[in-house]
CSV table of C-alpha atoms and ligand atoms in Angstrom, one decimal:
chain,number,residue,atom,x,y,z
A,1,UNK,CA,-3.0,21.0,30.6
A,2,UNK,CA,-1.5,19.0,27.8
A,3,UNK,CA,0.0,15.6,29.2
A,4,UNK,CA,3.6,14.8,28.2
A,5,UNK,CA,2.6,12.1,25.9
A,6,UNK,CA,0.8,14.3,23.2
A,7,UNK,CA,2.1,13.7,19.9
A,8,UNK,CA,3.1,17.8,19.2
A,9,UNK,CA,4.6,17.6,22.7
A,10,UNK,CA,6.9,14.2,21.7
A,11,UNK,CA,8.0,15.6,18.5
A,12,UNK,CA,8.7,19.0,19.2
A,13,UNK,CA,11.2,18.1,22.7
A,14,UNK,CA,12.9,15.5,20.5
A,15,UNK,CA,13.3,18.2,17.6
A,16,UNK,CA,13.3,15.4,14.8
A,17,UNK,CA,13.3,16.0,11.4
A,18,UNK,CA,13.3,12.8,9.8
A,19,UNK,CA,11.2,11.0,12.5
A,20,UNK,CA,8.6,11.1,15.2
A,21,UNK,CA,10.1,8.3,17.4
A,22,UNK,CA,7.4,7.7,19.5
A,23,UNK,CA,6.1,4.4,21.6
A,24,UNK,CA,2.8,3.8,19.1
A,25,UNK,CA,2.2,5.6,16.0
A,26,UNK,CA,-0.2,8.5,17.3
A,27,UNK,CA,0.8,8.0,21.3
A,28,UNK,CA,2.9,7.4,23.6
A,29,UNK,CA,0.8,5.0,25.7
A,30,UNK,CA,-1.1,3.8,22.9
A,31,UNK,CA,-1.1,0.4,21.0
A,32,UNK,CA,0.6,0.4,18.1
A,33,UNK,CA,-1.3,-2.5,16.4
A,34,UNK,CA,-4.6,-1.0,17.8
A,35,UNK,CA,-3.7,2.8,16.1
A,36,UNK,CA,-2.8,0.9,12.6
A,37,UNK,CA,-6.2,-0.8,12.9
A,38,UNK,CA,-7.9,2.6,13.5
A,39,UNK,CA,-6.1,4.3,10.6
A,40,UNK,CA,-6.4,1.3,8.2
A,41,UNK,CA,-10.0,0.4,8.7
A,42,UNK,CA,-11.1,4.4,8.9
A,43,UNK,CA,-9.5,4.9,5.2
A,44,UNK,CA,-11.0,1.7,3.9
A,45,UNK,CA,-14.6,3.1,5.2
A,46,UNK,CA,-13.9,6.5,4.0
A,47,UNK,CA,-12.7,5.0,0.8
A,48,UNK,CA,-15.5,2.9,0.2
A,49,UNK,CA,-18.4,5.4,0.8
A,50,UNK,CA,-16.9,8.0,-1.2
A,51,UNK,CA,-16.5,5.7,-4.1
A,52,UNK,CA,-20.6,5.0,-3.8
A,53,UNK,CA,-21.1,8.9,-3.3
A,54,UNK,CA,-19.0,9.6,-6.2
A,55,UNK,CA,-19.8,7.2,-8.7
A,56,UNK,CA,-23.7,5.7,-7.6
A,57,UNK,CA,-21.5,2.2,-8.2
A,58,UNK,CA,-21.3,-0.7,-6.1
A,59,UNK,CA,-17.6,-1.3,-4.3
A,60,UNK,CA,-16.9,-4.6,-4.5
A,61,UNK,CA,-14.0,-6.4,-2.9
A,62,UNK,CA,-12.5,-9.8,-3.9
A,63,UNK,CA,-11.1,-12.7,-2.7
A,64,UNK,CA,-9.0,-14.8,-5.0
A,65,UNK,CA,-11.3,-17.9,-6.4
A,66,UNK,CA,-8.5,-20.3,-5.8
A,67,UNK,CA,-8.6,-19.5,-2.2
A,68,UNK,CA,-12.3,-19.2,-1.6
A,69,UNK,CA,-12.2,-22.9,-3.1
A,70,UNK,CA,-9.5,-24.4,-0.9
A,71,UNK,CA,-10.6,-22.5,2.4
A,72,UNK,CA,-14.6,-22.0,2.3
A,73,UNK,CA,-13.6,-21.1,5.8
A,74,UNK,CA,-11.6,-18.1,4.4
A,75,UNK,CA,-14.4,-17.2,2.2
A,76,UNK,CA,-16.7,-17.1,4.9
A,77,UNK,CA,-14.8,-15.0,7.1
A,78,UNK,CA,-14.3,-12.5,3.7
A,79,UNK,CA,-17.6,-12.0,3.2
A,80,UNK,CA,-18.4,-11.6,6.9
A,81,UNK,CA,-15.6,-8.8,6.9
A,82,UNK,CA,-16.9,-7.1,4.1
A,83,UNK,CA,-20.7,-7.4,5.7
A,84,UNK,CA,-19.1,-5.1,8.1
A,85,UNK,CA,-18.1,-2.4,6.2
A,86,UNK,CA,-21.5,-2.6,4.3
A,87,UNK,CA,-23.6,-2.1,7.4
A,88,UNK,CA,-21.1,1.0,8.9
A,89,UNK,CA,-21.6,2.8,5.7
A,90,UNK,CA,-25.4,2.0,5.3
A,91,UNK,CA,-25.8,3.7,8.6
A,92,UNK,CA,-23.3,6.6,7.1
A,93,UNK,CA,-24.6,7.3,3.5
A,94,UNK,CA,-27.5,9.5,3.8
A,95,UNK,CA,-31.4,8.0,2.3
A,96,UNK,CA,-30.7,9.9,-1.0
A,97,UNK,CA,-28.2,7.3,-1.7
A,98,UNK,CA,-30.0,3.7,-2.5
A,99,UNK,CA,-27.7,2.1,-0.6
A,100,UNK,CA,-28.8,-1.4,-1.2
A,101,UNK,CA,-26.0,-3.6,-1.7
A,102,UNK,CA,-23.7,-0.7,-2.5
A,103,UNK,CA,-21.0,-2.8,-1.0
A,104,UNK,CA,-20.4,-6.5,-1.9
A,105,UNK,CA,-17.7,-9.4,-1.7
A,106,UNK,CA,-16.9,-11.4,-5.3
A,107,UNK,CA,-14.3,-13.2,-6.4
A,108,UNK,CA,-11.1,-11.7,-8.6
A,109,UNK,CA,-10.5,-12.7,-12.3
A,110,UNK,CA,-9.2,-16.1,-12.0
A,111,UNK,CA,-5.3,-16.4,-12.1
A,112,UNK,CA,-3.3,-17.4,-15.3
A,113,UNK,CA,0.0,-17.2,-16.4
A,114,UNK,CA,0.3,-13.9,-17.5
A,115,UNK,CA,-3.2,-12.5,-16.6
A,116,UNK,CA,-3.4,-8.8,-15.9
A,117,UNK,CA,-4.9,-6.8,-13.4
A,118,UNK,CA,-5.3,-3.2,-14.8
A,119,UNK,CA,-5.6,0.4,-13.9
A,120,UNK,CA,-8.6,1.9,-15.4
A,121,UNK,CA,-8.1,5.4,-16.5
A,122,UNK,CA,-11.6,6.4,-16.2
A,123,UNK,CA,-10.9,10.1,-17.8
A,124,UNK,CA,-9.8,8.9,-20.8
A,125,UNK,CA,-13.2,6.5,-21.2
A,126,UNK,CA,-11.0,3.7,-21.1
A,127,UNK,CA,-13.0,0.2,-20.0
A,128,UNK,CA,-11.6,-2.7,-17.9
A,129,UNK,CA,-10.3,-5.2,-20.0
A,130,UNK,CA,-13.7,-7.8,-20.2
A,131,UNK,CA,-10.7,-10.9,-19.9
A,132,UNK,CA,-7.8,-10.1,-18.1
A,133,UNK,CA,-5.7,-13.0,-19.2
A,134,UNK,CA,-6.5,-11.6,-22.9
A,135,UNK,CA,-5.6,-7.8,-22.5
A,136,UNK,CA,-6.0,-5.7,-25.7
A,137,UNK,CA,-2.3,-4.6,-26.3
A,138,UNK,CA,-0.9,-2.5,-29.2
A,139,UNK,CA,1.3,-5.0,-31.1
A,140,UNK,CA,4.8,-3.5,-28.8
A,141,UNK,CA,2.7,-4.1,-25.8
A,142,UNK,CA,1.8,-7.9,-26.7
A,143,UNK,CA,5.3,-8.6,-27.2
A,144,UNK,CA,6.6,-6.6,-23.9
A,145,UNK,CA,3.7,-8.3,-22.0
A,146,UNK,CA,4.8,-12.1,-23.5
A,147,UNK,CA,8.9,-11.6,-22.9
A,148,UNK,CA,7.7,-10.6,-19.2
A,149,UNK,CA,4.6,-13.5,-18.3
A,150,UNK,CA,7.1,-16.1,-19.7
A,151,UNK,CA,9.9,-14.6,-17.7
A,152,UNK,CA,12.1,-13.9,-20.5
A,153,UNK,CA,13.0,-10.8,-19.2
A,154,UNK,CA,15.0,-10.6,-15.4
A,155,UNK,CA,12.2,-9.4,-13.0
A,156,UNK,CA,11.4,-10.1,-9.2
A,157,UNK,CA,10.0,-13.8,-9.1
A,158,UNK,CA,9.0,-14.4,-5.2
A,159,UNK,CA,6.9,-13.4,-2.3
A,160,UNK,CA,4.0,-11.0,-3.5
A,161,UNK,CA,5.4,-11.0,-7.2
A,162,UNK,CA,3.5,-9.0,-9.8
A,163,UNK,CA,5.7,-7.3,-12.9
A,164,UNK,CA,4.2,-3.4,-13.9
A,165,UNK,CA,4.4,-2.6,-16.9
A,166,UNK,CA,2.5,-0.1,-19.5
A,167,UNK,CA,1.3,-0.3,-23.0
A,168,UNK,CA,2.0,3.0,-24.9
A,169,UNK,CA,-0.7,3.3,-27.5
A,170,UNK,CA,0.7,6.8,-28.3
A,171,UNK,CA,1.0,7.6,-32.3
A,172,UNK,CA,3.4,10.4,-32.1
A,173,UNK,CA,6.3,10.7,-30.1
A,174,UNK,CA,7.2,8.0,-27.6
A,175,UNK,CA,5.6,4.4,-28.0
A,176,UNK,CA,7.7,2.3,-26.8
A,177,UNK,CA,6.0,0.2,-23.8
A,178,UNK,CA,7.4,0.4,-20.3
A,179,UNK,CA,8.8,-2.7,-18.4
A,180,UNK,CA,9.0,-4.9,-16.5
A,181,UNK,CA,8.3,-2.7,-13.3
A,182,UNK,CA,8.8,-5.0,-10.9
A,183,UNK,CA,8.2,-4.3,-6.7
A,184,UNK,CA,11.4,-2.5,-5.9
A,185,UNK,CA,12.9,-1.8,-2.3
A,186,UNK,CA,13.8,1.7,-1.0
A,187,UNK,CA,14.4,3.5,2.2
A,188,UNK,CA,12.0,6.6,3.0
A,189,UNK,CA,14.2,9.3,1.8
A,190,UNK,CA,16.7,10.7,4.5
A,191,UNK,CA,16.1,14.5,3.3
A,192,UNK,CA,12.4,15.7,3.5
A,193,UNK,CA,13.4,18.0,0.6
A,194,UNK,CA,10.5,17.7,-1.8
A,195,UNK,CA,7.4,20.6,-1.2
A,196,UNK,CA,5.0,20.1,0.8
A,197,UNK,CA,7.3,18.6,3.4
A,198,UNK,CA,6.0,15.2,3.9
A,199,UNK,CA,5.0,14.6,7.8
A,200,UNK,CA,7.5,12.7,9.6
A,201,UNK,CA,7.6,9.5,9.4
A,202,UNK,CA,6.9,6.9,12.3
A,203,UNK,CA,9.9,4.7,13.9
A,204,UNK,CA,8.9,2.9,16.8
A,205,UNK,CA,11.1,4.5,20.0
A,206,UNK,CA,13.6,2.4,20.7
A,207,UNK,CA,12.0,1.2,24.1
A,208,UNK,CA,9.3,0.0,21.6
A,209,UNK,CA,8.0,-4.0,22.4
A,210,UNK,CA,8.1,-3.9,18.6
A,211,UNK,CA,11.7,-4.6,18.0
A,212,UNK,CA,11.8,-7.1,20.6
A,213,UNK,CA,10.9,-9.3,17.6
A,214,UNK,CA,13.4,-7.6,15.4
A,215,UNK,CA,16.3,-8.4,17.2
A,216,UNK,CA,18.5,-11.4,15.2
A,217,UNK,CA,18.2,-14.5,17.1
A,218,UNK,CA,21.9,-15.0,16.3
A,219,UNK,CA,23.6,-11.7,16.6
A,220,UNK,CA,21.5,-9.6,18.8
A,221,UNK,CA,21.5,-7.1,16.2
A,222,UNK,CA,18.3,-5.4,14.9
A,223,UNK,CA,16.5,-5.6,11.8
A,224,UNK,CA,15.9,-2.4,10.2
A,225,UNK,CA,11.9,-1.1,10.7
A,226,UNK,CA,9.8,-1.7,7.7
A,227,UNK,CA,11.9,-4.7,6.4
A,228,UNK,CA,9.2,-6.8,5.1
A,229,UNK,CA,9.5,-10.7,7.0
A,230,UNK,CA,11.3,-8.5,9.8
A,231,UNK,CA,9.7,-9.9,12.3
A,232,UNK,CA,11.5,-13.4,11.7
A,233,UNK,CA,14.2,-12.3,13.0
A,234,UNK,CA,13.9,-14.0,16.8
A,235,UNK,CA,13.4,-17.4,14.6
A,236,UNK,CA,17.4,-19.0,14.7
A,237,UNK,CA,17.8,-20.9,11.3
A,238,UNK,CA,20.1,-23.6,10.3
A,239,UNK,CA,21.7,-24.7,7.3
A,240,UNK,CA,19.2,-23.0,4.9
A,241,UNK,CA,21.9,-22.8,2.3
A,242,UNK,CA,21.9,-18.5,1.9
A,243,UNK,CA,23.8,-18.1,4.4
A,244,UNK,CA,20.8,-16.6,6.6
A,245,UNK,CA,21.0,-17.4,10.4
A,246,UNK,CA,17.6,-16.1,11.3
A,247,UNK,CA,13.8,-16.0,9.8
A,248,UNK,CA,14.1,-12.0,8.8
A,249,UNK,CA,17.6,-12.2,6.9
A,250,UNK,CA,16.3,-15.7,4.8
A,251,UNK,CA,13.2,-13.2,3.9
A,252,UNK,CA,15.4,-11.0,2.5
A,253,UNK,CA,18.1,-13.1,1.0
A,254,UNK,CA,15.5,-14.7,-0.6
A,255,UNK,CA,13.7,-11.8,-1.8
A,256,UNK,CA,16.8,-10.8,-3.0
A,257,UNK,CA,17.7,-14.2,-4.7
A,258,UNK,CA,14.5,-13.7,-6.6
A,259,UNK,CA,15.2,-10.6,-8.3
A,260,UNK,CA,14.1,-7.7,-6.6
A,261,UNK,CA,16.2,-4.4,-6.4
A,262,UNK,CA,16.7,-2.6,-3.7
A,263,UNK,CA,17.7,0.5,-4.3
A,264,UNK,CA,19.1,1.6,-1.3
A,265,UNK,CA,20.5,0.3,1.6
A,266,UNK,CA,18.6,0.2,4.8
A,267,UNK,CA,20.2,0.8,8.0
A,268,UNK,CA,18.5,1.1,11.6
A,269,UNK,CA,18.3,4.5,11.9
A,270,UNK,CA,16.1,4.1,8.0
A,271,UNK,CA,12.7,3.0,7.1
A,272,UNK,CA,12.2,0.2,4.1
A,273,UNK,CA,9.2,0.6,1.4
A,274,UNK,CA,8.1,-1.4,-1.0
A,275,UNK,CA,7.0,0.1,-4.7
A,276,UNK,CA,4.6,-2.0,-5.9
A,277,UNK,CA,5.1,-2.2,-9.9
A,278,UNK,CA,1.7,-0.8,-10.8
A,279,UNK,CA,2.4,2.6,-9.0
A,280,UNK,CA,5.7,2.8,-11.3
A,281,UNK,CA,3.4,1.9,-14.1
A,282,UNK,CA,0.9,4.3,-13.0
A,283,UNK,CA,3.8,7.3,-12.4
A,284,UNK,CA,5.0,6.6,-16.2
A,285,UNK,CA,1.4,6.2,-17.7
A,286,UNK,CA,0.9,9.4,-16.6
A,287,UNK,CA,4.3,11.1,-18.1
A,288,UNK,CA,3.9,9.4,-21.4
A,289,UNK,CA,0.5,10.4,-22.0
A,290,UNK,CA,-3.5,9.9,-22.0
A,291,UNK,CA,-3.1,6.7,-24.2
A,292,UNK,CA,-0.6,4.7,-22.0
A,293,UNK,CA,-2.5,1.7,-19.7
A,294,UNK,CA,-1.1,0.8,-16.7
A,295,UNK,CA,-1.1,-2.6,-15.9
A,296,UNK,CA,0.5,-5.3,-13.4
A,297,UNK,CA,1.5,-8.8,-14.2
A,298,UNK,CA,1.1,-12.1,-11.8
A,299,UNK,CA,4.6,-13.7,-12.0
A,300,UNK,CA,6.2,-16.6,-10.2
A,301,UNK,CA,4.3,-19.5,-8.3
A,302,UNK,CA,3.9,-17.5,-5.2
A,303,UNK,CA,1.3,-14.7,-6.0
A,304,UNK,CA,-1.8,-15.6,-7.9
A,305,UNK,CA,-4.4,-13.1,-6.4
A,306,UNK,CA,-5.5,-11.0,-9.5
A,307,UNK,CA,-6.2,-8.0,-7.8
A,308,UNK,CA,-5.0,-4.7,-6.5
A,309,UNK,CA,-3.7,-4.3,-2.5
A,310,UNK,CA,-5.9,-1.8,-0.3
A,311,UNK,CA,-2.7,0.8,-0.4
A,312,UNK,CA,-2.1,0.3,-4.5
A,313,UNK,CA,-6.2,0.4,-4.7
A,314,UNK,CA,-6.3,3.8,-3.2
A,315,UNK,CA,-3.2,5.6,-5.4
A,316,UNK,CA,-4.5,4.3,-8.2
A,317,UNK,CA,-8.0,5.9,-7.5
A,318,UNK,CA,-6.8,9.5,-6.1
A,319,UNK,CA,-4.9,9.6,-9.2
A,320,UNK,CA,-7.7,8.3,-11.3
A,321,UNK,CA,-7.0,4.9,-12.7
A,322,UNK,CA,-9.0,2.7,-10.2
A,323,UNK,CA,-8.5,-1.2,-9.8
A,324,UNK,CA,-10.5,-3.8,-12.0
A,325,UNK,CA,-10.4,-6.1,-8.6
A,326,UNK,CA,-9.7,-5.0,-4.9
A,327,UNK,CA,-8.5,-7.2,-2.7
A,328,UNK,CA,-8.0,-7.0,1.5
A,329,UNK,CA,-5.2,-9.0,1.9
A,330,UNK,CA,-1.8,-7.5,2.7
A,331,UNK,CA,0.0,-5.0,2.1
A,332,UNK,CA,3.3,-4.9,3.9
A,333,UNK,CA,5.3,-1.5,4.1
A,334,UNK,CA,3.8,-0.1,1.0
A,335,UNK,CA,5.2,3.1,-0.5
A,336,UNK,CA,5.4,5.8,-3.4
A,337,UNK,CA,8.2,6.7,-5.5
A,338,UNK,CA,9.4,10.1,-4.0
A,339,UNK,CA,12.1,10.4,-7.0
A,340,UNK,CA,12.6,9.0,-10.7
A,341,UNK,CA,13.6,4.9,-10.6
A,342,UNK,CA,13.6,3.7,-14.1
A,343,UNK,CA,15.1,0.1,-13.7
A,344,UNK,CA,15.0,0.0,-17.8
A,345,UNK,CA,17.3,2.8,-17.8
A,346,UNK,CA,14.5,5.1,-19.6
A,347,UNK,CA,13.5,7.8,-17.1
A,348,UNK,CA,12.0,10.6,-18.6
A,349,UNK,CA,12.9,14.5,-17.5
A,350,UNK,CA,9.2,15.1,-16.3
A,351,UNK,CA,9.1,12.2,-13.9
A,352,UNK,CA,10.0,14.3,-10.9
A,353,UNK,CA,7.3,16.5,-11.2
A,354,UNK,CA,4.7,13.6,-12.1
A,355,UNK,CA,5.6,12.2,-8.7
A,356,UNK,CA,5.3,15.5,-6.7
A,357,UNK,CA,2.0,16.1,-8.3
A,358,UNK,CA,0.8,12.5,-8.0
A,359,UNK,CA,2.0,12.3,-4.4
A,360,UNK,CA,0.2,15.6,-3.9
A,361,UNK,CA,-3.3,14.6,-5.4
A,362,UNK,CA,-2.5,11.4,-3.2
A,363,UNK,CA,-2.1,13.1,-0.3
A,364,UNK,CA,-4.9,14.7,-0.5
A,365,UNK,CA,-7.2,12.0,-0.8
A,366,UNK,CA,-5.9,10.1,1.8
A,367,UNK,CA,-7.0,13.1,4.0
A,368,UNK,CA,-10.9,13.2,2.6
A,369,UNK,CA,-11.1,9.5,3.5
A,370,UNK,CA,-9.0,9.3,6.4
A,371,UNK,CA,-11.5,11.9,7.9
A,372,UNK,CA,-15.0,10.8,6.5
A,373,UNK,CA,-13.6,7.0,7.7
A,374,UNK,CA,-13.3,8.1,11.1
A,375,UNK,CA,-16.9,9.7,11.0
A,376,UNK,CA,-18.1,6.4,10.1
A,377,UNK,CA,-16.0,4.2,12.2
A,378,UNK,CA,-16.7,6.3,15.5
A,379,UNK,CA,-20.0,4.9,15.9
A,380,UNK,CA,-19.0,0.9,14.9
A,381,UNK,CA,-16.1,0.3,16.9
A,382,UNK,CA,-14.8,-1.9,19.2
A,383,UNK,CA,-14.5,-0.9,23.1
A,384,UNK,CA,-10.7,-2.0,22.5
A,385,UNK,CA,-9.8,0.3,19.6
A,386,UNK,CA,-11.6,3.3,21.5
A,387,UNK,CA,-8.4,4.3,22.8
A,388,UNK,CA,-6.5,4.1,19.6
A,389,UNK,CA,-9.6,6.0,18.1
A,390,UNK,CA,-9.5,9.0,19.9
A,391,UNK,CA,-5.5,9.6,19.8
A,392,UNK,CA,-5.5,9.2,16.2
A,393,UNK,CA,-8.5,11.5,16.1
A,394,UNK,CA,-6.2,13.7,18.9
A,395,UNK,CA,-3.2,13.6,16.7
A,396,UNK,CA,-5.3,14.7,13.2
A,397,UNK,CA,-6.8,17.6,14.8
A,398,UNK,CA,-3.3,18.8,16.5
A,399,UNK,CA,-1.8,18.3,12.8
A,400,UNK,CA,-4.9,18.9,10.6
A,401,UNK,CA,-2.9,22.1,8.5
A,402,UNK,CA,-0.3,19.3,7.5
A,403,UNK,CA,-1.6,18.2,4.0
A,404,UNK,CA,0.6,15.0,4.4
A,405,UNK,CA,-0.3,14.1,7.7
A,406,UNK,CA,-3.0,11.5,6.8
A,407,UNK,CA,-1.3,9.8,4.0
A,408,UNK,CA,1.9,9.8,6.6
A,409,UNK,CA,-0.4,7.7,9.0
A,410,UNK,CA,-1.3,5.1,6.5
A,411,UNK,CA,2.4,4.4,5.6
A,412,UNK,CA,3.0,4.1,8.9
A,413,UNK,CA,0.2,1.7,9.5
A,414,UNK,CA,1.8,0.0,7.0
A,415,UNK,CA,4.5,-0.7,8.9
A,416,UNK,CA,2.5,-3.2,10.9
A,417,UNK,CA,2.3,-6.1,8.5
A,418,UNK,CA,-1.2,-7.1,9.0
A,419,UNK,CA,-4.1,-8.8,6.6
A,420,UNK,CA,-6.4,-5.7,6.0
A,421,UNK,CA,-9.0,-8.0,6.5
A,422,UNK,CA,-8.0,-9.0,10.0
A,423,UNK,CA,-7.8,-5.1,10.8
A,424,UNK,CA,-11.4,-4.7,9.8
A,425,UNK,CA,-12.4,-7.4,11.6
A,426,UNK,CA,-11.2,-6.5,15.2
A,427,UNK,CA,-11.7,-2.7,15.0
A,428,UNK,CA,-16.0,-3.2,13.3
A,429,UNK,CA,-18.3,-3.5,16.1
B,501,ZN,ZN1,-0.2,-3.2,-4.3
């Protein structure tokens, strides 16, 4: 009965540990760009209604001011997108909710040098800060939070730059405040050791059309899957002064140039993620204590959007310090920590266990709205993402005792470096 492009089929003939090496993420036949829609838009629907359910609050997601003034066109389209998700969840959300305008589009705190965006640990009572270029810091934190807004202190500069860090407001014990966290690259580990066994991870087979694109318009080489501004690598480059011959390595020099670690090295047969610097703030809030805020840091002249990324905004909510502002922008090969990275040299002895039970409280929440999402989604799609619709649904039923399986989706997803915006867009009726 079963045709030789189910998913169980694909993986269990290859026998792969590491990696389920199919065509498209869920498929074989599938789209891949199609199937990240379906995942991405299902968990930002499943997100967004479970937030009203939860908490009676409006969801509100931003767009950065400076943008809805230069583009109105931008803003426009925003608020059209997010009109979209309203009127799916309406539909969803049963008459005991008052659903009016449970889900609305606003603008994030205006960006300044050295303006915070904050997680909110809602468990301890703690508030969002009412100015976020003003955040109340114990006196350690202030001066951590000055060295690292006026770049005193080395930290990743460029493309999508914001600098983690956390104020301890501990009296006993440690105090000390944690940072910079800047965005730091690794590769997804090459042992699935830690428990539960995360759910393979997606590489695109290598008869893929996606690495077409990733071949190196000067070597014919490939550029490892997940790099992020991998799929400049087709673009031949001249004289740009790095010593990059093609638009994927100049990415990286230049991410490199500007201070970010990577922690590993990435080869082919690897995938590359990205830890954004409030999840390591959000890791080492939750070792230190109940009265450590995480928080996350515009730096450098490229980033200026005060506001947390769809992938950062649902971490930080499954392990209860929500976002002050959500954006629906990018968020390009997003991943956790799986092991202790202290780049101040001060890891604690606990962190391994923080990040297994984080991870774990993640993972789980990325099921619940993975699945509620696709409720809602399955009757406001678009006749072109039917397809990738009913093999992710396929693939989640086939896997549905793997706790990681959803969360596993969503990084994948990830892999195809889209505006969540866009996603939403194309995939909402
Ligand atoms: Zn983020």
């Amino acid at each position: 009965m079963a045709s030789s492009d189910t998913p169980q089929e694909s993986i269990n003939l290859q026998g792969l540990d590491r990696f389920r090496r199919t065509k498209s993420i869920v498929s074989e036949l599938g789209d891949p760009e199609v199937e990240a829609d379906v995942i991405m838009t299902s968990v930002a629907l499943g997100f967004s209604a479970e937030y009203i359910k939860q908490t009676g609050n409006t969801i509100q997601f931003d767009i950065d001011p400076l943008d809805a003034s230069l583009h109105p066109g931008k803003k426009i389209a925003f608020e059209a997108v997010v009109k979209k998700i309203s009127h799916a969840i309406v539909k969803y959300l049963s008459a005991a909710v008052d659903q009016s305008s449970k889900v609305t589009a606003g603008l994030s705190p205006g960006y300044y040098p050295g303006a915070v965006i904050m997680g909110v640990y809602k468990l301890a009572g703690k508030q969002a800060p009412a100015f976020v270029s003003a955040p109340a810091l114990s006196k350690e934190g202030q001066q951590l939070w000055e060295r690292i807004r006026t770049l005193s202190t080395p930290q990743y500069t460029g493309r999508g730059a914001y600098t983690g860090f956390v104020d301890n407001k501990n009296v006993q014990g440690d105090t000390r405040p944690v940072g910079p966290l800047s965005t730091a690259r690794f590769c997804v580990p090459r042992k699935r050791g830690i428990d539960p066994k995360p759910h393979p991870r997606w590489l695109p087979a290598p008869s893929s059309h996606l690495w077409n694109k990733r071949k190196r318009a000067d070597s014919n080489t490939l550029v490892p899957w997940g790099l992020i501004g991998g799929e400049e690598a087709g673009k031949l480059l001249r004289e740009t002064g790095c010593g990059a011959l093609n638009g994927a390595d100049f990415v990286t020099i230049s991410m490199r140039n500007a201070g970010m670690h990577f922690v590993d090295d990435i080869g082919t047969e690897d995938i590359a993620i990205y830890t954004h610097g409030m999840i390591q703030a959000i890791y080492k809030s939750y070792s230190l204590g109940p009265n450590c805020e995480p928080y996350e840091i515009a730096v450098g002249d490229v980033t200026k959007k005060m506001s947390s990324c769809l992938a950062c905004t649902l971490f930080m909510t499954a392990t209860g310090y929500p976002p002050n502002s959500i954006h629906l922008g990018r968020c390009e090969s997003w991943g956790p920590l799986y092991s202790p990275y202290d780049p101040t040299g001060n890891a604690d002895p606990h962190e391994a266990q923080v990040i297994r039970d984080l991870n774990n409280t993640w993972y789980e929440k990325c099921s619940v709205w993975l699945d509620i999402g696709l409720d809602i989604l399955g009757g406001n799609i678009t006749e072109n993402h039917l397809d990738g619709f009913e093999a992710v649904r396929k693939y989640l039923l086939a896997y549905k005792h793997d706790p990681t399986v959803s969360a596993t989706l969503i990084l994948d997803s990830m892999t195809i470096h889209a505006s969540e915006s866009e996603r939403i867009e194309r995939t909402i009726k």
